[in-house]
Each structure stands twice: as structure tokens, then as C-alpha cells.
Amino acid sequence: MKEEIAPGIDFEHLFGHSQVMRKVGKVVQDVASTDVPVLITGASGTGKNLVAKAIHISSLRHNRPFVKVACMNIPPELLESELFGYEKGAFTGAYQSKPGRVEFGNRGTLFLDEIGDIPLIIQGKLLRLLQEGEFSRLGSYRDIKVDIRIISATNKDLETMVKERKFREDLFYRINVVNIKIPPLYERKEEIPFLIKFFQDKFCKEYNRPFVDISHECLSLLRQYNWPGNVRELENAIKRLVVLGEKVVIKELRERLKQDFETSQIDEYNLKEISKKASSDAQRRVIREVLEKVNWNKKEAAKILKISYKALLYKIKELKIDTR
């Protein structure tokens, strides 16, 4: 890679330290040379924005704009004008025309972070952009043509949102041509030592602190913890370690691990919980086996399992089955 995905992070650093992320890196390389829409899914803090940037800099558009829109941070009433721009007089305070992010991204890549937060009323305009490659500014009837590649990301279950009519089905199929699932950090713990070193280097330079070797006890605790906040939570922990010292982090991790252990011990001796867990594990195994046999065709799997399609979707969500 001639370019960095983010300061200090290149393609090998992002995808080279675990088997699951190497698979993600292979998909990134396969789709980068095309213009197909990509939907990146995964929990908050897993690095979805870095994967989106990796696709862009590996593509033929790498020297063109990469425009990120954090949909969750923009109020719904402002999102349309932020995306598509507006004409003078379109609303109170619009004293001059202004292009939106879509125009700024022309000939490049538009990254819609947390696309599940886009209101339904704006989803139709976004669908038109995907279908026809054109849109109109707020307050204008003139169509503007753009050449843009769209990458989306979400930590929400868009399929369920479609069923609940909170997300347009036609838009979902337009953005979900290729789906890249980013696994949580606890499924790729072999990356933790490399991430610790990376963040330690970063924050020592940023805060002008001397580099100090982390003790074996602290490293052991950092590896044991499951990091529900994923890479972002680990990053913040190393930031505190650099600024406040490792004793603070050791104390925090001991307390969290103790709480996790006590919770698991309570469940271990609770017959109802044992029965519930055994049932869930069995259901998860059977559903996954059937889905794999029918190449993840949910409608076909529902027939084999003798349950409704809706019930299967509910079970997949309830049991947290990764459907790719």
C-alpha cells in the first residue's frame, strides 16, 4: 500500500494480524476494483470506517475524494441539506447556494456511516442517487449528475428494520450488494498485542510521554478481558495507561473481570439459566447447520426447520447468529 488508511495504519496493519481480518482484507481487495455498493456491518468500535477507507484507497478512485457522512451525528432536519446541498432561499437562513457532500464526493467515494439512522423521507432521495446517479439540491428542480461510489456502514439490523418498515427494502438491496461483516474484538484476540503496541506508540508521541514497557500482569489482563466496546474501548484503555499509568488500568480490568466471573458463577448454579443456555446453544447449532446446507437461504431454511420465515429471523437475531 502506498497510502495509509489512517495515520500509522496501512493495509497490512489492519488486516494482517488475525485470520478473520485476513478474510475481510481479501474481500476488500476483491471489491475495491469495482464500483459495487458495499455494506459494512458490525458492532460499534470494530473499525468499520477503517475498512471503508481501505476499500477507497485500494480502488481506482484512490486519488479522488473520500467523503464521510456521520449520519448519527447530524440532526434529521439538517441531514438532507448536508447530503444534497441547497439553493439560495430554500429555507430561512439560506442566503446563498451551497453544494452538499454528494457533490464534494463526485468521482470519488461517499461513505455513509450508520446509514440506519437516515430518516425514511431522505432514503428515497438516496435511492435515486444509487439508481440513476443523480439528485437535486434542496429547493431546486434541476438534476445534478454525479459519478460516485457509495459505501455504507451500520451497527443495526437493517433486515429487521425493513420488516418493521423503518428502512426501505429497495434501498437495503441497493446498498447491500456486497456485505462485509467486521467481527468483534473478542473473536480476534490475537490482534490485541499489536493494537496495544500501536496505541501505546501513538499516545506516547501525542502526549509527549516516555515509552514504558507494560508489565506481564497488565498484558495478561488486557488479553483476558472481552472488550465489549471493541477496538475503541481498548484504544481508550491504552490512552489512560499512557497518561495515568498502568496501575489505574490494572485496577479497572481486575474489577471488570471480577464482575464477569461473578455473573458467570451465578449462571453456573442457576438451573433455569443452565437449561436456557443449553436450549439456546442447541438451537443456534441446528439453525446454523441448516443455513449452511441451504447456502444461507433463509426462506428455504425456515421450511426445513418447520417455522415461519419471520420466526427464523427472530431466532437469528435472538441467538446472535452471524448470517454473513
PDB file of C-alpha atoms in Angstrom:
ATOM      1  CA  MET A   1       0.000   0.000   0.000  1.00  0.00           C
ATOM      2  CA  LYS A   2       1.393   3.392  -0.999  1.00  0.00           C
ATOM      3  CA  GLU A   3      -1.125   5.234   1.161  1.00  0.00           C
ATOM      4  CA  GLU A   4      -2.075   4.899   4.790  1.00  0.00           C
ATOM      5  CA  ILE A   5      -5.657   4.054   5.723  1.00  0.00           C
ATOM      6  CA  ALA A   6      -5.282   6.275   8.780  1.00  0.00           C
ATOM      7  CA  PRO A   7      -2.219   7.827  10.456  1.00  0.00           C
ATOM      8  CA  GLY A   8       0.097   4.934  11.214  1.00  0.00           C
ATOM      9  CA  ILE A   9      -2.241   2.265   9.812  1.00  0.00           C
ATOM     10  CA  ASP A  10      -1.669   0.564   6.466  1.00  0.00           C
ATOM     11  CA  PHE A  11      -3.399  -2.391   4.801  1.00  0.00           C
ATOM     12  CA  GLU A  12      -1.153  -4.996   6.412  1.00  0.00           C
ATOM     13  CA  HIS A  13      -1.559  -3.485   9.881  1.00  0.00           C
ATOM     14  CA  LEU A  14      -5.354  -3.533   9.628  1.00  0.00           C
ATOM     15  CA  PHE A  15      -5.792  -6.974   8.056  1.00  0.00           C
ATOM     16  CA  GLY A  16      -2.602  -8.882   8.812  1.00  0.00           C
ATOM     17  CA  HIS A  17      -2.849  -9.936  12.455  1.00  0.00           C
ATOM     18  CA  SER A  18      -5.774 -12.368  12.610  1.00  0.00           C
ATOM     19  CA  GLN A  19      -7.325 -14.987  10.375  1.00  0.00           C
ATOM     20  CA  VAL A  20     -10.792 -13.417  10.404  1.00  0.00           C
ATOM     21  CA  MET A  21      -9.466  -9.993   9.412  1.00  0.00           C
ATOM     22  CA  ARG A  22      -7.290 -11.516   6.684  1.00  0.00           C
ATOM     23  CA  LYS A  23     -10.535 -12.869   5.193  1.00  0.00           C
ATOM     24  CA  VAL A  24     -12.034  -9.385   5.410  1.00  0.00           C
ATOM     25  CA  GLY A  25      -8.936  -7.987   3.709  1.00  0.00           C
ATOM     26  CA  LYS A  26      -9.354 -10.469   0.845  1.00  0.00           C
ATOM     27  CA  VAL A  27     -12.948  -9.307   0.280  1.00  0.00           C
ATOM     28  CA  VAL A  28     -11.800  -5.680   0.409  1.00  0.00           C
ATOM     29  CA  GLN A  29      -9.244  -6.348  -2.325  1.00  0.00           C
ATOM     30  CA  ASP A  30     -11.830  -8.224  -4.425  1.00  0.00           C
ATOM     31  CA  VAL A  31     -14.414  -5.407  -4.341  1.00  0.00           C
ATOM     32  CA  ALA A  32     -12.027  -2.447  -4.449  1.00  0.00           C
ATOM     33  CA  SER A  33     -11.516  -2.559  -8.223  1.00  0.00           C
ATOM     34  CA  THR A  34     -15.275  -2.444  -8.834  1.00  0.00           C
ATOM     35  CA  ASP A  35     -17.862   0.241  -8.147  1.00  0.00           C
ATOM     36  CA  VAL A  36     -20.431  -2.056  -6.496  1.00  0.00           C
ATOM     37  CA  PRO A  37     -22.060  -0.663  -3.334  1.00  0.00           C
ATOM     38  CA  VAL A  38     -20.706  -2.217  -0.139  1.00  0.00           C
ATOM     39  CA  LEU A  39     -22.445  -2.502   3.240  1.00  0.00           C
ATOM     40  CA  ILE A  40     -20.104  -2.902   6.213  1.00  0.00           C
ATOM     41  CA  THR A  41     -21.771  -4.304   9.325  1.00  0.00           C
ATOM     42  CA  GLY A  42     -20.559  -4.871  12.864  1.00  0.00           C
ATOM     43  CA  ALA A  43     -20.730  -3.560  16.416  1.00  0.00           C
ATOM     44  CA  SER A  44     -19.597  -0.063  17.342  1.00  0.00           C
ATOM     45  CA  GLY A  45     -15.857   0.320  17.693  1.00  0.00           C
ATOM     46  CA  THR A  46     -14.849  -2.587  15.440  1.00  0.00           C
ATOM     47  CA  GLY A  47     -13.233  -0.387  12.769  1.00  0.00           C
ATOM     48  CA  LYS A  48     -15.905  -0.177  10.060  1.00  0.00           C
ATOM     49  CA  ASN A  49     -14.708   3.286   8.991  1.00  0.00           C
ATOM     50  CA  LEU A  50     -11.140   1.994   8.515  1.00  0.00           C
ATOM     51  CA  VAL A  51     -12.401  -0.828   6.298  1.00  0.00           C
ATOM     52  CA  ALA A  52     -14.359   1.696   4.217  1.00  0.00           C
ATOM     53  CA  LYS A  53     -11.217   3.804   3.811  1.00  0.00           C
ATOM     54  CA  ALA A  54      -9.235   0.683   2.866  1.00  0.00           C
ATOM     55  CA  ILE A  55     -11.700  -0.035   0.045  1.00  0.00           C
ATOM     56  CA  HIS A  56     -11.352   3.528  -1.227  1.00  0.00           C
ATOM     57  CA  ILE A  57      -7.550   3.707  -1.236  1.00  0.00           C
ATOM     58  CA  SER A  58      -7.347   0.268  -2.877  1.00  0.00           C
ATOM     59  CA  SER A  59      -9.689   1.393  -5.679  1.00  0.00           C
ATOM     60  CA  LEU A  60      -9.174   3.311  -8.909  1.00  0.00           C
ATOM     61  CA  ARG A  61     -10.728   6.291  -7.114  1.00  0.00           C
ATOM     62  CA  HIS A  62      -7.947   6.437  -4.508  1.00  0.00           C
ATOM     63  CA  ASN A  63      -6.748   9.866  -5.651  1.00  0.00           C
ATOM     64  CA  ARG A  64     -10.294  11.254  -5.606  1.00  0.00           C
ATOM     65  CA  PRO A  65     -12.303  12.499  -2.592  1.00  0.00           C
ATOM     66  CA  PHE A  66     -13.308  10.171   0.234  1.00  0.00           C
ATOM     67  CA  VAL A  67     -16.279  11.925   1.821  1.00  0.00           C
ATOM     68  CA  LYS A  68     -17.558  10.594   5.134  1.00  0.00           C
ATOM     69  CA  VAL A  69     -21.034  11.436   6.440  1.00  0.00           C
ATOM     70  CA  ALA A  70     -21.636  10.506  10.092  1.00  0.00           C
ATOM     71  CA  CYS A  71     -25.402  10.093   9.763  1.00  0.00           C
ATOM     72  CA  MET A  72     -25.918   9.551  13.507  1.00  0.00           C
ATOM     73  CA  ASN A  73     -24.346  12.922  14.380  1.00  0.00           C
ATOM     74  CA  ILE A  74     -26.372  15.105  12.033  1.00  0.00           C
ATOM     75  CA  PRO A  75     -29.903  16.144  13.099  1.00  0.00           C
ATOM     76  CA  PRO A  76     -32.553  14.679  10.725  1.00  0.00           C
ATOM     77  CA  GLU A  77     -33.765  18.158   9.754  1.00  0.00           C
ATOM     78  CA  LEU A  78     -30.250  19.072   8.557  1.00  0.00           C
ATOM     79  CA  LEU A  79     -29.186  15.780   7.009  1.00  0.00           C
ATOM     80  CA  GLU A  80     -30.859  16.323   3.618  1.00  0.00           C
ATOM     81  CA  SER A  81     -29.177  19.681   3.031  1.00  0.00           C
ATOM     82  CA  GLU A  82     -25.875  18.293   4.341  1.00  0.00           C
ATOM     83  CA  LEU A  83     -26.018  15.430   1.840  1.00  0.00           C
ATOM     84  CA  PHE A  84     -27.502  17.107  -1.200  1.00  0.00           C
ATOM     85  CA  GLY A  85     -26.888  20.821  -0.639  1.00  0.00           C
ATOM     86  CA  TYR A  86     -29.391  23.628  -1.099  1.00  0.00           C
ATOM     87  CA  GLU A  87     -30.226  26.622  -3.259  1.00  0.00           C
ATOM     88  CA  LYS A  88     -30.437  30.214  -2.121  1.00  0.00           C
ATOM     89  CA  GLY A  89     -33.791  30.831  -0.432  1.00  0.00           C
ATOM     90  CA  ALA A  90     -34.575  27.137   0.048  1.00  0.00           C
ATOM     91  CA  PHE A  91     -35.232  27.824   3.742  1.00  0.00           C
ATOM     92  CA  THR A  92     -34.803  30.574   6.303  1.00  0.00           C
ATOM     93  CA  GLY A  93     -31.128  31.390   6.579  1.00  0.00           C
ATOM     94  CA  ALA A  94     -30.187  30.002   3.134  1.00  0.00           C
ATOM     95  CA  TYR A  95     -28.639  33.273   1.925  1.00  0.00           C
ATOM     96  CA  GLN A  96     -26.602  31.602  -0.797  1.00  0.00           C
ATOM     97  CA  SER A  97     -26.465  28.275  -2.602  1.00  0.00           C
ATOM     98  CA  LYS A  98     -24.302  25.548  -1.109  1.00  0.00           C
ATOM     99  CA  PRO A  99     -23.235  22.171  -2.522  1.00  0.00           C
ATOM    100  CA  GLY A 100     -23.647  19.090  -0.352  1.00  0.00           C
ATOM    101  CA  ARG A 101     -21.376  16.174   0.498  1.00  0.00           C
ATOM    102  CA  VAL A 102     -22.558  14.221  -2.556  1.00  0.00           C
ATOM    103  CA  GLU A 103     -21.224  16.913  -4.908  1.00  0.00           C
ATOM    104  CA  PHE A 104     -17.959  17.127  -2.997  1.00  0.00           C
ATOM    105  CA  GLY A 105     -17.596  13.374  -3.455  1.00  0.00           C
ATOM    106  CA  ASN A 106     -18.079  13.444  -7.237  1.00  0.00           C
ATOM    107  CA  ARG A 107     -15.734  10.949  -8.954  1.00  0.00           C
ATOM    108  CA  GLY A 108     -14.766   9.629  -5.528  1.00  0.00           C
ATOM    109  CA  THR A 109     -16.359   7.670  -2.682  1.00  0.00           C
ATOM    110  CA  LEU A 110     -19.232   8.629  -0.394  1.00  0.00           C
ATOM    111  CA  PHE A 111     -19.111   6.810   2.959  1.00  0.00           C
ATOM    112  CA  LEU A 112     -22.440   6.797   4.815  1.00  0.00           C
ATOM    113  CA  ASP A 113     -21.544   5.872   8.384  1.00  0.00           C
ATOM    114  CA  GLU A 114     -24.519   4.483  10.381  1.00  0.00           C
ATOM    115  CA  ILE A 115     -26.872   4.560   7.413  1.00  0.00           C
ATOM    116  CA  GLY A 116     -29.596   3.025   9.598  1.00  0.00           C
ATOM    117  CA  ASP A 117     -30.067   6.459  11.184  1.00  0.00           C
ATOM    118  CA  ILE A 118     -31.138   8.103   7.901  1.00  0.00           C
ATOM    119  CA  PRO A 119     -34.856   9.083   8.057  1.00  0.00           C
ATOM    120  CA  LEU A 120     -37.241   7.392   5.618  1.00  0.00           C
ATOM    121  CA  ILE A 121     -38.023  10.678   3.884  1.00  0.00           C
ATOM    122  CA  ILE A 122     -34.370  11.053   2.850  1.00  0.00           C
ATOM    123  CA  GLN A 123     -33.904   7.378   1.954  1.00  0.00           C
ATOM    124  CA  GLY A 124     -35.968   7.858  -1.234  1.00  0.00           C
ATOM    125  CA  LYS A 125     -33.625  10.578  -2.480  1.00  0.00           C
ATOM    126  CA  LEU A 126     -30.642   8.398  -1.644  1.00  0.00           C
ATOM    127  CA  LEU A 127     -32.219   5.514  -3.573  1.00  0.00           C
ATOM    128  CA  ARG A 128     -32.492   7.734  -6.647  1.00  0.00           C
ATOM    129  CA  LEU A 129     -28.810   8.624  -6.306  1.00  0.00           C
ATOM    130  CA  LEU A 130     -27.922   4.911  -6.289  1.00  0.00           C
ATOM    131  CA  GLN A 131     -30.243   4.009  -9.161  1.00  0.00           C
ATOM    132  CA  GLU A 132     -29.699   6.933 -11.512  1.00  0.00           C
ATOM    133  CA  GLY A 133     -26.566   8.664 -10.285  1.00  0.00           C
ATOM    134  CA  GLU A 134     -28.381  11.962  -9.942  1.00  0.00           C
ATOM    135  CA  PHE A 135     -30.108  14.156  -7.366  1.00  0.00           C
ATOM    136  CA  SER A 136     -31.349  17.702  -6.864  1.00  0.00           C
ATOM    137  CA  ARG A 137     -30.383  20.246  -4.254  1.00  0.00           C
ATOM    138  CA  LEU A 138     -32.929  21.289  -1.644  1.00  0.00           C
ATOM    139  CA  GLY A 139     -35.111  23.994  -3.180  1.00  0.00           C
ATOM    140  CA  SER A 140     -34.142  23.137  -6.767  1.00  0.00           C
ATOM    141  CA  TYR A 141     -35.799  21.227  -9.598  1.00  0.00           C
ATOM    142  CA  ARG A 142     -32.548  20.925 -11.557  1.00  0.00           C
ATOM    143  CA  ASP A 143     -30.997  17.462 -11.604  1.00  0.00           C
ATOM    144  CA  ILE A 144     -27.285  17.120 -10.973  1.00  0.00           C
ATOM    145  CA  LYS A 145     -25.410  14.104 -12.339  1.00  0.00           C
ATOM    146  CA  VAL A 146     -22.537  12.636 -10.323  1.00  0.00           C
ATOM    147  CA  ASP A 147     -20.144   9.711 -10.636  1.00  0.00           C
ATOM    148  CA  ILE A 148     -19.816   8.384  -7.109  1.00  0.00           C
ATOM    149  CA  ARG A 149     -19.235   5.095  -5.331  1.00  0.00           C
ATOM    150  CA  ILE A 150     -21.279   4.519  -2.166  1.00  0.00           C
ATOM    151  CA  ILE A 151     -20.068   2.553   0.845  1.00  0.00           C
ATOM    152  CA  SER A 152     -22.362   2.261   3.855  1.00  0.00           C
ATOM    153  CA  ALA A 153     -21.882   1.046   7.410  1.00  0.00           C
ATOM    154  CA  THR A 154     -24.206   0.197  10.280  1.00  0.00           C
ATOM    155  CA  ASN A 155     -24.300  -1.461  13.687  1.00  0.00           C
ATOM    156  CA  LYS A 156     -28.058  -2.023  13.315  1.00  0.00           C
ATOM    157  CA  ASP A 157     -30.017  -4.990  11.965  1.00  0.00           C
ATOM    158  CA  LEU A 158     -31.274  -3.460   8.719  1.00  0.00           C
ATOM    159  CA  GLU A 159     -33.206  -6.607   7.744  1.00  0.00           C
ATOM    160  CA  THR A 160     -35.290  -6.292  10.900  1.00  0.00           C
ATOM    161  CA  MET A 161     -35.711  -2.571  10.266  1.00  0.00           C
ATOM    162  CA  VAL A 162     -37.016  -3.411   6.785  1.00  0.00           C
ATOM    163  CA  LYS A 163     -39.568  -5.806   8.317  1.00  0.00           C
ATOM    164  CA  GLU A 164     -40.596  -3.084  10.759  1.00  0.00           C
ATOM    165  CA  ARG A 165     -40.818  -0.575   7.868  1.00  0.00           C
ATOM    166  CA  LYS A 166     -38.161   1.625   9.402  1.00  0.00           C
ATOM    167  CA  PHE A 167     -35.829   1.170   6.437  1.00  0.00           C
ATOM    168  CA  ARG A 168     -36.747   0.960   2.744  1.00  0.00           C
ATOM    169  CA  GLU A 169     -36.454  -2.542   1.337  1.00  0.00           C
ATOM    170  CA  ASP A 170     -35.461  -1.294  -2.129  1.00  0.00           C
ATOM    171  CA  LEU A 171     -32.704   0.842  -0.631  1.00  0.00           C
ATOM    172  CA  PHE A 172     -31.473  -2.056   1.521  1.00  0.00           C
ATOM    173  CA  TYR A 173     -30.969  -4.275  -1.539  1.00  0.00           C
ATOM    174  CA  ARG A 174     -29.266  -1.413  -3.384  1.00  0.00           C
ATOM    175  CA  ILE A 175     -26.653  -0.790  -0.684  1.00  0.00           C
ATOM    176  CA  ASN A 176     -26.193  -4.464   0.244  1.00  0.00           C
ATOM    177  CA  VAL A 177     -24.695  -5.765  -2.994  1.00  0.00           C
ATOM    178  CA  VAL A 178     -21.618  -6.886  -1.050  1.00  0.00           C
ATOM    179  CA  ASN A 179     -21.780  -7.273   2.734  1.00  0.00           C
ATOM    180  CA  ILE A 180     -18.627  -7.183   4.848  1.00  0.00           C
ATOM    181  CA  LYS A 181     -19.107  -8.291   8.440  1.00  0.00           C
ATOM    182  CA  ILE A 182     -16.495  -6.987  10.898  1.00  0.00           C
ATOM    183  CA  PRO A 183     -16.144  -9.394  13.851  1.00  0.00           C
ATOM    184  CA  PRO A 184     -15.935  -8.095  17.432  1.00  0.00           C
ATOM    185  CA  LEU A 185     -12.527  -7.883  19.079  1.00  0.00           C
ATOM    186  CA  TYR A 186     -13.148 -10.896  21.342  1.00  0.00           C
ATOM    187  CA  GLU A 187     -13.245 -13.066  18.191  1.00  0.00           C
ATOM    188  CA  ARG A 188      -9.814 -11.836  17.102  1.00  0.00           C
ATOM    189  CA  LYS A 189      -7.887 -11.540  20.348  1.00  0.00           C
ATOM    190  CA  GLU A 190      -4.635 -12.386  18.613  1.00  0.00           C
ATOM    191  CA  GLU A 191      -4.671  -8.757  17.388  1.00  0.00           C
ATOM    192  CA  ILE A 192      -4.591  -7.330  20.918  1.00  0.00           C
ATOM    193  CA  PRO A 193      -0.754  -7.310  21.401  1.00  0.00           C
ATOM    194  CA  PHE A 194      -0.293  -5.463  18.089  1.00  0.00           C
ATOM    195  CA  LEU A 195      -3.070  -2.980  18.914  1.00  0.00           C
ATOM    196  CA  ILE A 196      -1.581  -2.320  22.347  1.00  0.00           C
ATOM    197  CA  LYS A 197       1.818  -1.549  20.816  1.00  0.00           C
ATOM    198  CA  PHE A 198       0.261   0.654  18.119  1.00  0.00           C
ATOM    199  CA  PHE A 199      -1.843   2.713  20.546  1.00  0.00           C
ATOM    200  CA  GLN A 200       0.998   2.968  23.062  1.00  0.00           C
ATOM    201  CA  ASP A 201       3.332   4.365  20.391  1.00  0.00           C
ATOM    202  CA  LYS A 202       0.624   6.742  19.191  1.00  0.00           C
ATOM    203  CA  PHE A 203      -0.269   8.213  22.585  1.00  0.00           C
ATOM    204  CA  CYS A 204       3.301   8.402  23.885  1.00  0.00           C
ATOM    205  CA  LYS A 205       4.117  10.649  20.925  1.00  0.00           C
ATOM    206  CA  GLU A 206       0.842  12.572  21.163  1.00  0.00           C
ATOM    207  CA  TYR A 207       1.174  13.344  24.881  1.00  0.00           C
ATOM    208  CA  ASN A 208       4.980  13.516  24.955  1.00  0.00           C
ATOM    209  CA  ARG A 209       5.274  10.639  27.413  1.00  0.00           C
ATOM    210  CA  PRO A 210       8.219   8.217  27.617  1.00  0.00           C
ATOM    211  CA  PHE A 211       7.643   4.714  26.290  1.00  0.00           C
ATOM    212  CA  VAL A 212       7.464   2.299  29.241  1.00  0.00           C
ATOM    213  CA  ASP A 213       7.212  -1.480  28.879  1.00  0.00           C
ATOM    214  CA  ILE A 214       3.861  -2.803  30.094  1.00  0.00           C
ATOM    215  CA  SER A 215       4.112  -5.390  32.884  1.00  0.00           C
ATOM    216  CA  HIS A 216       3.213  -9.048  32.315  1.00  0.00           C
ATOM    217  CA  GLU A 217       0.301  -8.699  34.748  1.00  0.00           C
ATOM    218  CA  CYS A 218      -1.196  -5.796  32.822  1.00  0.00           C
ATOM    219  CA  LEU A 219      -0.683  -7.508  29.455  1.00  0.00           C
ATOM    220  CA  SER A 220      -2.361 -10.647  30.789  1.00  0.00           C
ATOM    221  CA  LEU A 221      -5.394  -8.676  31.969  1.00  0.00           C
ATOM    222  CA  LEU A 222      -5.609  -6.786  28.671  1.00  0.00           C
ATOM    223  CA  ARG A 223      -5.700 -10.126  26.821  1.00  0.00           C
ATOM    224  CA  GLN A 224      -8.237 -11.748  29.162  1.00  0.00           C
ATOM    225  CA  TYR A 225     -10.855  -9.006  29.017  1.00  0.00           C
ATOM    226  CA  ASN A 226     -13.502  -9.396  26.290  1.00  0.00           C
ATOM    227  CA  TRP A 227     -13.685  -5.706  25.269  1.00  0.00           C
ATOM    228  CA  PRO A 228     -17.440  -5.194  24.661  1.00  0.00           C
ATOM    229  CA  GLY A 229     -16.573  -1.750  23.290  1.00  0.00           C
ATOM    230  CA  ASN A 230     -14.166  -3.407  20.841  1.00  0.00           C
ATOM    231  CA  VAL A 231     -11.080  -1.663  19.451  1.00  0.00           C
ATOM    232  CA  ARG A 232     -12.315   1.765  20.526  1.00  0.00           C
ATOM    233  CA  GLU A 233     -12.563   0.645  24.160  1.00  0.00           C
ATOM    234  CA  LEU A 234      -9.061  -0.853  24.018  1.00  0.00           C
ATOM    235  CA  GLU A 235      -7.746   2.370  22.495  1.00  0.00           C
ATOM    236  CA  ASN A 236      -9.192   4.406  25.371  1.00  0.00           C
ATOM    237  CA  ALA A 237      -7.713   1.986  27.919  1.00  0.00           C
ATOM    238  CA  ILE A 238      -4.222   2.406  26.445  1.00  0.00           C
ATOM    239  CA  LYS A 239      -4.705   6.171  26.390  1.00  0.00           C
ATOM    240  CA  ARG A 240      -5.432   6.081  30.141  1.00  0.00           C
ATOM    241  CA  LEU A 241      -2.448   3.769  30.649  1.00  0.00           C
ATOM    242  CA  VAL A 242      -0.083   6.216  28.933  1.00  0.00           C
ATOM    243  CA  VAL A 243      -1.485   9.271  30.734  1.00  0.00           C
ATOM    244  CA  LEU A 244      -2.285   7.869  34.212  1.00  0.00           C
ATOM    245  CA  GLY A 245      -0.059   4.802  34.472  1.00  0.00           C
ATOM    246  CA  GLU A 246      -0.817   1.106  34.211  1.00  0.00           C
ATOM    247  CA  LYS A 247      -1.937   0.740  37.866  1.00  0.00           C
ATOM    248  CA  VAL A 248      -5.161   2.572  37.010  1.00  0.00           C
ATOM    249  CA  VAL A 249      -5.860   0.230  34.106  1.00  0.00           C
ATOM    250  CA  ILE A 250      -4.948  -2.876  36.132  1.00  0.00           C
ATOM    251  CA  LYS A 251      -7.447  -1.863  38.827  1.00  0.00           C
ATOM    252  CA  GLU A 252     -10.188  -1.252  36.249  1.00  0.00           C
ATOM    253  CA  LEU A 253      -9.618  -4.563  34.473  1.00  0.00           C
ATOM    254  CA  ARG A 254      -9.472  -6.582  37.702  1.00  0.00           C
ATOM    255  CA  GLU A 255     -12.847  -5.145  38.729  1.00  0.00           C
ATOM    256  CA  ARG A 256     -14.450  -5.819  35.344  1.00  0.00           C
ATOM    257  CA  LEU A 257     -13.102  -9.362  35.154  1.00  0.00           C
ATOM    258  CA  LYS A 258     -14.298  -9.994  38.698  1.00  0.00           C
ATOM    259  CA  GLN A 259     -17.805  -8.810  37.777  1.00  0.00           C
ATOM    260  CA  ASP A 260     -17.811 -11.020  34.675  1.00  0.00           C
ATOM    261  CA  PHE A 261     -16.677 -14.030  36.734  1.00  0.00           C
ATOM    262  CA  GLU A 262     -19.312 -13.476  39.429  1.00  0.00           C
ATOM    263  CA  THR A 263     -22.018 -13.199  36.782  1.00  0.00           C
ATOM    264  CA  SER A 264     -20.904 -16.457  35.150  1.00  0.00           C
ATOM    265  CA  GLN A 265     -20.770 -18.198  38.544  1.00  0.00           C
ATOM    266  CA  ILE A 266     -24.345 -17.144  39.308  1.00  0.00           C
ATOM    267  CA  ASP A 267     -25.470 -18.547  35.969  1.00  0.00           C
ATOM    268  CA  GLU A 268     -23.471 -21.747  36.516  1.00  0.00           C
ATOM    269  CA  TYR A 269     -25.531 -22.744  39.558  1.00  0.00           C
ATOM    270  CA  ASN A 270     -28.870 -21.460  38.282  1.00  0.00           C
ATOM    271  CA  LEU A 271     -30.792 -24.444  36.850  1.00  0.00           C
ATOM    272  CA  LYS A 272     -33.143 -22.252  34.852  1.00  0.00           C
ATOM    273  CA  GLU A 273     -30.194 -20.415  33.302  1.00  0.00           C
ATOM    274  CA  ILE A 274     -28.402 -23.702  32.570  1.00  0.00           C
ATOM    275  CA  SER A 275     -31.496 -25.070  30.823  1.00  0.00           C
ATOM    276  CA  LYS A 276     -31.988 -21.842  28.886  1.00  0.00           C
ATOM    277  CA  LYS A 277     -28.345 -21.751  27.777  1.00  0.00           C
ATOM    278  CA  ALA A 278     -28.367 -25.419  26.705  1.00  0.00           C
ATOM    279  CA  SER A 279     -31.529 -24.846  24.687  1.00  0.00           C
ATOM    280  CA  SER A 280     -30.105 -21.718  23.064  1.00  0.00           C
ATOM    281  CA  ASP A 281     -26.827 -23.454  22.191  1.00  0.00           C
ATOM    282  CA  ALA A 282     -28.712 -26.388  20.618  1.00  0.00           C
ATOM    283  CA  GLN A 283     -30.993 -24.102  18.615  1.00  0.00           C
ATOM    284  CA  ARG A 284     -28.047 -21.994  17.464  1.00  0.00           C
ATOM    285  CA  ARG A 285     -26.157 -25.095  16.276  1.00  0.00           C
ATOM    286  CA  VAL A 286     -29.135 -26.570  14.390  1.00  0.00           C
ATOM    287  CA  ILE A 287     -30.129 -23.278  12.723  1.00  0.00           C
ATOM    288  CA  ARG A 288     -26.549 -22.623  11.626  1.00  0.00           C
ATOM    289  CA  GLU A 289     -26.188 -26.166  10.214  1.00  0.00           C
ATOM    290  CA  VAL A 290     -29.408 -25.814   8.205  1.00  0.00           C
ATOM    291  CA  LEU A 291     -28.457 -22.345   6.939  1.00  0.00           C
ATOM    292  CA  GLU A 292     -25.071 -23.641   5.789  1.00  0.00           C
ATOM    293  CA  LYS A 293     -26.698 -26.572   3.977  1.00  0.00           C
ATOM    294  CA  VAL A 294     -29.028 -24.262   2.006  1.00  0.00           C
ATOM    295  CA  ASN A 295     -26.282 -21.708   1.341  1.00  0.00           C
ATOM    296  CA  TRP A 296     -27.841 -19.229   3.795  1.00  0.00           C
ATOM    297  CA  ASN A 297     -31.204 -19.109   2.026  1.00  0.00           C
ATOM    298  CA  LYS A 298     -33.409 -18.124   4.974  1.00  0.00           C
ATOM    299  CA  LYS A 299     -36.728 -18.940   3.311  1.00  0.00           C
ATOM    300  CA  GLU A 300     -35.557 -22.448   2.456  1.00  0.00           C
ATOM    301  CA  ALA A 301     -34.112 -22.887   5.955  1.00  0.00           C
ATOM    302  CA  ALA A 302     -37.437 -21.855   7.526  1.00  0.00           C
ATOM    303  CA  LYS A 303     -39.234 -24.584   5.557  1.00  0.00           C
ATOM    304  CA  ILE A 304     -36.765 -27.252   6.709  1.00  0.00           C
ATOM    305  CA  LEU A 305     -36.988 -26.093  10.330  1.00  0.00           C
ATOM    306  CA  LYS A 306     -40.805 -26.018  10.077  1.00  0.00           C
ATOM    307  CA  ILE A 307     -41.095 -22.461  11.347  1.00  0.00           C
ATOM    308  CA  SER A 308     -42.206 -19.244   9.676  1.00  0.00           C
ATOM    309  CA  TYR A 309     -39.731 -17.007   7.902  1.00  0.00           C
ATOM    310  CA  LYS A 310     -40.465 -14.267  10.456  1.00  0.00           C
ATOM    311  CA  ALA A 311     -39.828 -16.679  13.349  1.00  0.00           C
ATOM    312  CA  LEU A 312     -36.490 -17.669  11.819  1.00  0.00           C
ATOM    313  CA  LEU A 313     -35.408 -14.020  11.507  1.00  0.00           C
ATOM    314  CA  TYR A 314     -36.354 -13.508  15.157  1.00  0.00           C
ATOM    315  CA  LYS A 315     -34.346 -16.573  16.227  1.00  0.00           C
ATOM    316  CA  ILE A 316     -31.307 -15.445  14.201  1.00  0.00           C
ATOM    317  CA  LYS A 317     -31.396 -12.088  15.969  1.00  0.00           C
ATOM    318  CA  GLU A 318     -32.163 -13.552  19.423  1.00  0.00           C
ATOM    319  CA  LEU A 319     -29.380 -16.143  19.210  1.00  0.00           C
ATOM    320  CA  LYS A 320     -26.957 -13.682  17.596  1.00  0.00           C
ATOM    321  CA  ILE A 321     -26.224 -15.943  14.637  1.00  0.00           C
ATOM    322  CA  ASP A 322     -23.797 -14.404  12.179  1.00  0.00           C
ATOM    323  CA  THR A 323     -25.551 -14.667   8.804  1.00  0.00           C
ATOM    324  CA  ARG A 324     -22.545 -13.312   6.905  1.00  0.00           C
TER     325      ARG A 324
END
